Amino acid sequence: MDLAAAFAACPRARFLPPDQQPYAGLDRALPLGYDVTCSQPTTVRRMLELLGPRPGDRVLDVGCGSGWTTALLAHLVGPAGRVVGVEIIPEVLAAGTRHLAGLTGLTGLARVELHLTAPGAPLGWPAGAPYDRILVAADAPVLAPDLVAQLVLGGVLVGPVRGEMLRVERHGRYVFVPLRTLDP
């Protein structure tokens, strides 16, 4: 996985609103509007390291925002891979679509498709499942079973839960007694 090449091929500034482009080199989250941000580069780099996308992988990008992580993932999984991005805010998805359209001249990118998630719909994009990797770019109150269910066996999900970055790998079903605590 060549993260340096991916970051060079997909410069953050191309995925920011014009008023934020001068700040693209800063290591901080930058506003995209609609209470959405483009995460800081060190966070994105670490998440991609934890995710470990490989050439040919099918990847789900939850909260694709400006399209920057979607483009990075497309570069990492290459032409044999596929990246599905989902977003809940139509205006943010429209901007991400425009940003990604500007990359069509680059060779070696995966097939990319973006979708608007409907209110009340399951998290992710079950219609495109299963995925080898799932990247989540918004903090969740709990690990989302809807997303874990969309992973292949051996698949990896990376995303924040209550402010802590988690890496979850799916290994299949087993039978155990329920976990319980002792009453005091």
PDB file of C-alpha atoms in Angstrom:
ATOM      1  CA  MET A   1       0.000   0.000   0.000  1.00  0.00           C
ATOM      2  CA  ASP A   2       1.669   3.188  -1.202  1.00  0.00           C
ATOM      3  CA  LEU A   3       0.027   5.959   0.817  1.00  0.00           C
ATOM      4  CA  ALA A   4       2.564   8.567  -0.293  1.00  0.00           C
ATOM      5  CA  ALA A   5       1.671   7.957  -3.948  1.00  0.00           C
ATOM      6  CA  ALA A   6      -2.050   8.098  -3.160  1.00  0.00           C
ATOM      7  CA  PHE A   7      -1.698  11.415  -1.300  1.00  0.00           C
ATOM      8  CA  ALA A   8       0.431  12.829  -4.147  1.00  0.00           C
ATOM      9  CA  ALA A   9      -2.108  11.742  -6.796  1.00  0.00           C
ATOM     10  CA  CYS A  10      -5.070  13.113  -4.807  1.00  0.00           C
ATOM     11  CA  PRO A  11      -4.042  16.443  -3.270  1.00  0.00           C
ATOM     12  CA  ARG A  12      -6.421  17.557  -0.532  1.00  0.00           C
ATOM     13  CA  ALA A  13      -6.798  21.076  -1.954  1.00  0.00           C
ATOM     14  CA  ARG A  14      -8.697  19.706  -4.998  1.00  0.00           C
ATOM     15  CA  PHE A  15     -11.413  18.455  -2.629  1.00  0.00           C
ATOM     16  CA  LEU A  16     -11.969  21.621  -0.605  1.00  0.00           C
ATOM     17  CA  PRO A  17     -14.203  24.653  -1.134  1.00  0.00           C
ATOM     18  CA  PRO A  18     -12.246  27.561  -2.673  1.00  0.00           C
ATOM     19  CA  ASP A  19     -12.134  29.486   0.625  1.00  0.00           C
ATOM     20  CA  GLN A  20     -10.510  26.484   2.364  1.00  0.00           C
ATOM     21  CA  GLN A  21      -7.973  25.546  -0.334  1.00  0.00           C
ATOM     22  CA  PRO A  22      -5.231  27.845   1.087  1.00  0.00           C
ATOM     23  CA  TYR A  23      -5.385  25.791   4.308  1.00  0.00           C
ATOM     24  CA  ALA A  24      -5.132  22.367   2.670  1.00  0.00           C
ATOM     25  CA  GLY A  25      -1.605  21.810   3.981  1.00  0.00           C
ATOM     26  CA  LEU A  26      -2.605  22.358   7.601  1.00  0.00           C
ATOM     27  CA  ASP A  27      -3.046  19.270   9.721  1.00  0.00           C
ATOM     28  CA  ARG A  28      -6.539  20.079  10.909  1.00  0.00           C
ATOM     29  CA  ALA A  29     -10.103  19.341   9.922  1.00  0.00           C
ATOM     30  CA  LEU A  30     -11.437  21.940   7.486  1.00  0.00           C
ATOM     31  CA  PRO A  31     -15.092  22.928   7.033  1.00  0.00           C
ATOM     32  CA  LEU A  32     -16.977  21.854   3.930  1.00  0.00           C
ATOM     33  CA  GLY A  33     -20.233  23.503   5.004  1.00  0.00           C
ATOM     34  CA  TYR A  34     -23.404  21.807   6.310  1.00  0.00           C
ATOM     35  CA  ASP A  35     -21.599  20.926   9.593  1.00  0.00           C
ATOM     36  CA  VAL A  36     -19.282  18.562   7.711  1.00  0.00           C
ATOM     37  CA  THR A  37     -15.478  18.652   7.668  1.00  0.00           C
ATOM     38  CA  CYS A  38     -12.611  17.250   5.640  1.00  0.00           C
ATOM     39  CA  SER A  39     -10.556  15.353   8.218  1.00  0.00           C
ATOM     40  CA  GLN A  40      -6.969  16.271   8.969  1.00  0.00           C
ATOM     41  CA  PRO A  41      -4.343  14.473   6.853  1.00  0.00           C
ATOM     42  CA  THR A  42      -2.677  12.616   9.760  1.00  0.00           C
ATOM     43  CA  THR A  43      -6.035  11.169  10.796  1.00  0.00           C
ATOM     44  CA  VAL A  44      -6.863  10.101   7.241  1.00  0.00           C
ATOM     45  CA  ARG A  45      -3.411   8.571   6.801  1.00  0.00           C
ATOM     46  CA  ARG A  46      -3.718   6.595  10.062  1.00  0.00           C
ATOM     47  CA  MET A  47      -7.212   5.391   9.187  1.00  0.00           C
ATOM     48  CA  LEU A  48      -5.967   4.165   5.803  1.00  0.00           C
ATOM     49  CA  GLU A  49      -3.012   2.416   7.469  1.00  0.00           C
ATOM     50  CA  LEU A  50      -5.420   0.647   9.833  1.00  0.00           C
ATOM     51  CA  LEU A  51      -7.810  -0.196   6.989  1.00  0.00           C
ATOM     52  CA  GLY A  52      -5.093  -1.683   4.789  1.00  0.00           C
ATOM     53  CA  PRO A  53      -6.853  -1.481   1.411  1.00  0.00           C
ATOM     54  CA  ARG A  54      -5.286  -3.737  -1.224  1.00  0.00           C
ATOM     55  CA  PRO A  55      -5.425  -3.728  -5.019  1.00  0.00           C
ATOM     56  CA  GLY A  56      -8.704  -5.266  -6.169  1.00  0.00           C
ATOM     57  CA  ASP A  57     -10.563  -4.649  -2.886  1.00  0.00           C
ATOM     58  CA  ARG A  58     -14.207  -3.588  -2.767  1.00  0.00           C
ATOM     59  CA  VAL A  59     -14.386  -0.676  -0.331  1.00  0.00           C
ATOM     60  CA  LEU A  60     -17.262   1.239   1.254  1.00  0.00           C
ATOM     61  CA  ASP A  61     -16.535   4.868   2.216  1.00  0.00           C
ATOM     62  CA  VAL A  62     -19.184   5.926   4.754  1.00  0.00           C
ATOM     63  CA  GLY A  63     -19.461   9.701   4.968  1.00  0.00           C
ATOM     64  CA  CYS A  64     -17.554  10.288   1.740  1.00  0.00           C
ATOM     65  CA  GLY A  65     -17.951  14.055   2.078  1.00  0.00           C
ATOM     66  CA  SER A  66     -15.749  15.983  -0.337  1.00  0.00           C
ATOM     67  CA  GLY A  67     -14.638  12.779  -2.081  1.00  0.00           C
ATOM     68  CA  TRP A  68     -11.040  13.035  -0.861  1.00  0.00           C
ATOM     69  CA  THR A  69     -10.968   9.707   0.999  1.00  0.00           C
ATOM     70  CA  THR A  70     -12.929   8.125  -1.850  1.00  0.00           C
ATOM     71  CA  ALA A  71     -10.237   9.238  -4.302  1.00  0.00           C
ATOM     72  CA  LEU A  72      -7.447   8.016  -2.016  1.00  0.00           C
ATOM     73  CA  LEU A  73      -9.167   4.646  -1.693  1.00  0.00           C
ATOM     74  CA  ALA A  74      -9.708   4.436  -5.463  1.00  0.00           C
ATOM     75  CA  HIS A  75      -6.010   5.017  -5.987  1.00  0.00           C
ATOM     76  CA  LEU A  76      -5.074   2.374  -3.405  1.00  0.00           C
ATOM     77  CA  VAL A  77      -7.359  -0.386  -4.714  1.00  0.00           C
ATOM     78  CA  GLY A  78      -6.511   0.339  -8.356  1.00  0.00           C
ATOM     79  CA  PRO A  79      -8.383  -0.457 -11.553  1.00  0.00           C
ATOM     80  CA  ALA A  80      -9.428  -3.938 -10.405  1.00  0.00           C
ATOM     81  CA  GLY A  81     -11.037  -2.508  -7.251  1.00  0.00           C
ATOM     82  CA  ARG A  82     -14.306  -0.745  -6.555  1.00  0.00           C
ATOM     83  CA  VAL A  83     -15.120   2.083  -4.128  1.00  0.00           C
ATOM     84  CA  VAL A  84     -18.653   2.941  -3.063  1.00  0.00           C
ATOM     85  CA  GLY A  85     -19.106   6.236  -1.250  1.00  0.00           C
ATOM     86  CA  VAL A  86     -22.230   7.168   0.711  1.00  0.00           C
ATOM     87  CA  GLU A  87     -23.244  10.555   2.078  1.00  0.00           C
ATOM     88  CA  ILE A  88     -26.388  11.833   3.799  1.00  0.00           C
ATOM     89  CA  ILE A  89     -26.251  15.495   2.740  1.00  0.00           C
ATOM     90  CA  PRO A  90     -27.196  16.066  -0.931  1.00  0.00           C
ATOM     91  CA  GLU A  91     -25.136  19.258  -1.317  1.00  0.00           C
ATOM     92  CA  VAL A  92     -22.027  17.609   0.112  1.00  0.00           C
ATOM     93  CA  LEU A  93     -22.514  14.593  -2.160  1.00  0.00           C
ATOM     94  CA  ALA A  94     -22.876  16.919  -5.165  1.00  0.00           C
ATOM     95  CA  ALA A  95     -19.574  18.616  -4.301  1.00  0.00           C
ATOM     96  CA  GLY A  96     -17.859  15.234  -3.845  1.00  0.00           C
ATOM     97  CA  THR A  97     -19.189  14.103  -7.209  1.00  0.00           C
ATOM     98  CA  ARG A  98     -17.780  17.239  -8.889  1.00  0.00           C
ATOM     99  CA  HIS A  99     -14.402  16.761  -7.213  1.00  0.00           C
ATOM    100  CA  LEU A 100     -14.164  13.127  -8.277  1.00  0.00           C
ATOM    101  CA  ALA A 101     -15.205  13.975 -11.843  1.00  0.00           C
ATOM    102  CA  GLY A 102     -12.032  16.037 -12.052  1.00  0.00           C
ATOM    103  CA  LEU A 103      -9.957  12.898 -11.524  1.00  0.00           C
ATOM    104  CA  THR A 104     -11.305  11.016 -14.530  1.00  0.00           C
ATOM    105  CA  GLY A 105      -8.085  11.654 -16.447  1.00  0.00           C
ATOM    106  CA  LEU A 106      -5.990   9.711 -13.933  1.00  0.00           C
ATOM    107  CA  THR A 107      -5.252   6.121 -14.849  1.00  0.00           C
ATOM    108  CA  GLY A 108      -5.147   3.270 -12.385  1.00  0.00           C
ATOM    109  CA  LEU A 109      -8.149   4.348 -10.345  1.00  0.00           C
ATOM    110  CA  ALA A 110     -10.828   1.945  -9.174  1.00  0.00           C
ATOM    111  CA  ARG A 111     -14.411   2.149 -10.325  1.00  0.00           C
ATOM    112  CA  VAL A 112     -16.153   4.664  -8.071  1.00  0.00           C
ATOM    113  CA  GLU A 113     -19.839   5.158  -7.401  1.00  0.00           C
ATOM    114  CA  LEU A 114     -21.430   7.611  -4.991  1.00  0.00           C
ATOM    115  CA  HIS A 115     -24.861   7.341  -3.395  1.00  0.00           C
ATOM    116  CA  LEU A 116     -27.122   9.497  -1.277  1.00  0.00           C
ATOM    117  CA  THR A 117     -28.318   7.641   1.804  1.00  0.00           C
ATOM    118  CA  ALA A 118     -32.032   7.990   2.464  1.00  0.00           C
ATOM    119  CA  PRO A 119     -33.274   8.944   5.950  1.00  0.00           C
ATOM    120  CA  GLY A 120     -34.026   5.822   7.958  1.00  0.00           C
ATOM    121  CA  ALA A 121     -32.103   3.553   5.561  1.00  0.00           C
ATOM    122  CA  PRO A 122     -29.585   1.064   6.979  1.00  0.00           C
ATOM    123  CA  LEU A 123     -26.100   2.464   7.406  1.00  0.00           C
ATOM    124  CA  GLY A 124     -23.731   1.920   4.526  1.00  0.00           C
ATOM    125  CA  TRP A 125     -24.811   0.633   1.136  1.00  0.00           C
ATOM    126  CA  PRO A 126     -26.110  -2.932   1.525  1.00  0.00           C
ATOM    127  CA  ALA A 127     -26.955  -3.166  -2.192  1.00  0.00           C
ATOM    128  CA  GLY A 128     -23.237  -3.172  -3.002  1.00  0.00           C
ATOM    129  CA  ALA A 129     -22.182  -5.532  -0.217  1.00  0.00           C
ATOM    130  CA  PRO A 130     -20.174  -7.450   0.682  1.00  0.00           C
ATOM    131  CA  TYR A 131     -17.092  -5.239   1.058  1.00  0.00           C
ATOM    132  CA  ASP A 132     -13.496  -6.151   1.818  1.00  0.00           C
ATOM    133  CA  ARG A 133     -12.956  -2.869   3.656  1.00  0.00           C
ATOM    134  CA  ILE A 134     -15.246  -0.235   5.199  1.00  0.00           C
ATOM    135  CA  LEU A 135     -14.030   3.218   6.206  1.00  0.00           C
ATOM    136  CA  VAL A 136     -16.287   5.309   8.457  1.00  0.00           C
ATOM    137  CA  ALA A 137     -15.610   9.051   8.682  1.00  0.00           C
ATOM    138  CA  ALA A 138     -18.024  10.089  11.431  1.00  0.00           C
ATOM    139  CA  ASP A 139     -18.088   9.335  15.147  1.00  0.00           C
ATOM    140  CA  ALA A 140     -20.675   6.718  16.130  1.00  0.00           C
ATOM    141  CA  PRO A 141     -22.186   6.160  19.580  1.00  0.00           C
ATOM    142  CA  VAL A 142     -21.780   2.359  19.165  1.00  0.00           C
ATOM    143  CA  LEU A 143     -20.257  -0.016  16.650  1.00  0.00           C
ATOM    144  CA  ALA A 144     -22.850  -0.312  13.880  1.00  0.00           C
ATOM    145  CA  PRO A 145     -23.896  -3.947  13.292  1.00  0.00           C
ATOM    146  CA  ASP A 146     -25.422  -2.890   9.926  1.00  0.00           C
ATOM    147  CA  LEU A 147     -21.928  -2.010   8.719  1.00  0.00           C
ATOM    148  CA  VAL A 148     -20.193  -5.077  10.165  1.00  0.00           C
ATOM    149  CA  ALA A 149     -22.793  -7.246   8.400  1.00  0.00           C
ATOM    150  CA  GLN A 150     -21.691  -5.746   5.064  1.00  0.00           C
ATOM    151  CA  LEU A 151     -18.118  -7.065   5.438  1.00  0.00           C
ATOM    152  CA  VAL A 152     -16.834 -10.257   3.871  1.00  0.00           C
ATOM    153  CA  LEU A 153     -15.310 -12.791   6.266  1.00  0.00           C
ATOM    154  CA  GLY A 154     -11.842 -11.460   6.980  1.00  0.00           C
ATOM    155  CA  GLY A 155     -13.003  -7.949   6.028  1.00  0.00           C
ATOM    156  CA  VAL A 156     -11.940  -4.892   8.020  1.00  0.00           C
ATOM    157  CA  LEU A 157     -13.910  -1.878   9.255  1.00  0.00           C
ATOM    158  CA  VAL A 158     -12.159   1.242  10.584  1.00  0.00           C
ATOM    159  CA  GLY A 159     -13.974   4.160  12.193  1.00  0.00           C
ATOM    160  CA  PRO A 160     -14.410   6.178  15.367  1.00  0.00           C
ATOM    161  CA  VAL A 161     -16.789   5.035  18.098  1.00  0.00           C
ATOM    162  CA  ARG A 162     -17.276   7.527  20.949  1.00  0.00           C
ATOM    163  CA  GLY A 163     -14.044   9.261  19.926  1.00  0.00           C
ATOM    164  CA  GLU A 164     -11.886   6.130  19.868  1.00  0.00           C
ATOM    165  CA  MET A 165     -10.646   4.773  16.540  1.00  0.00           C
ATOM    166  CA  LEU A 166     -11.592   1.099  16.169  1.00  0.00           C
ATOM    167  CA  ARG A 167     -10.377  -1.527  13.736  1.00  0.00           C
ATOM    168  CA  VAL A 168     -12.807  -4.444  13.505  1.00  0.00           C
ATOM    169  CA  GLU A 169     -12.173  -7.621  11.549  1.00  0.00           C
ATOM    170  CA  ARG A 170     -15.022  -9.988  10.809  1.00  0.00           C
ATOM    171  CA  HIS A 171     -14.300 -13.694  11.414  1.00  0.00           C
ATOM    172  CA  GLY A 172     -17.699 -15.395  11.184  1.00  0.00           C
ATOM    173  CA  ARG A 173     -20.257 -16.806  13.568  1.00  0.00           C
ATOM    174  CA  TYR A 174     -19.535 -18.769  16.728  1.00  0.00           C
ATOM    175  CA  VAL A 175     -21.792 -19.934  19.549  1.00  0.00           C
ATOM    176  CA  PHE A 176     -21.101 -18.754  23.110  1.00  0.00           C
ATOM    177  CA  VAL A 177     -23.041 -18.230  26.296  1.00  0.00           C
ATOM    178  CA  PRO A 178     -24.002 -14.572  26.901  1.00  0.00           C
ATOM    179  CA  LEU A 179     -21.521 -12.286  28.650  1.00  0.00           C
ATOM    180  CA  ARG A 180     -22.797 -11.271  32.037  1.00  0.00           C
ATOM    181  CA  THR A 181     -21.542  -9.523  35.128  1.00  0.00           C
ATOM    182  CA  LEU A 182     -21.710 -10.629  38.736  1.00  0.00           C
ATOM    183  CA  ASP A 183     -24.209  -8.788  40.888  1.00  0.00           C
ATOM    184  CA  PRO A 184     -22.584  -7.032  43.876  1.00  0.00           C
TER     185      PRO A 184
END
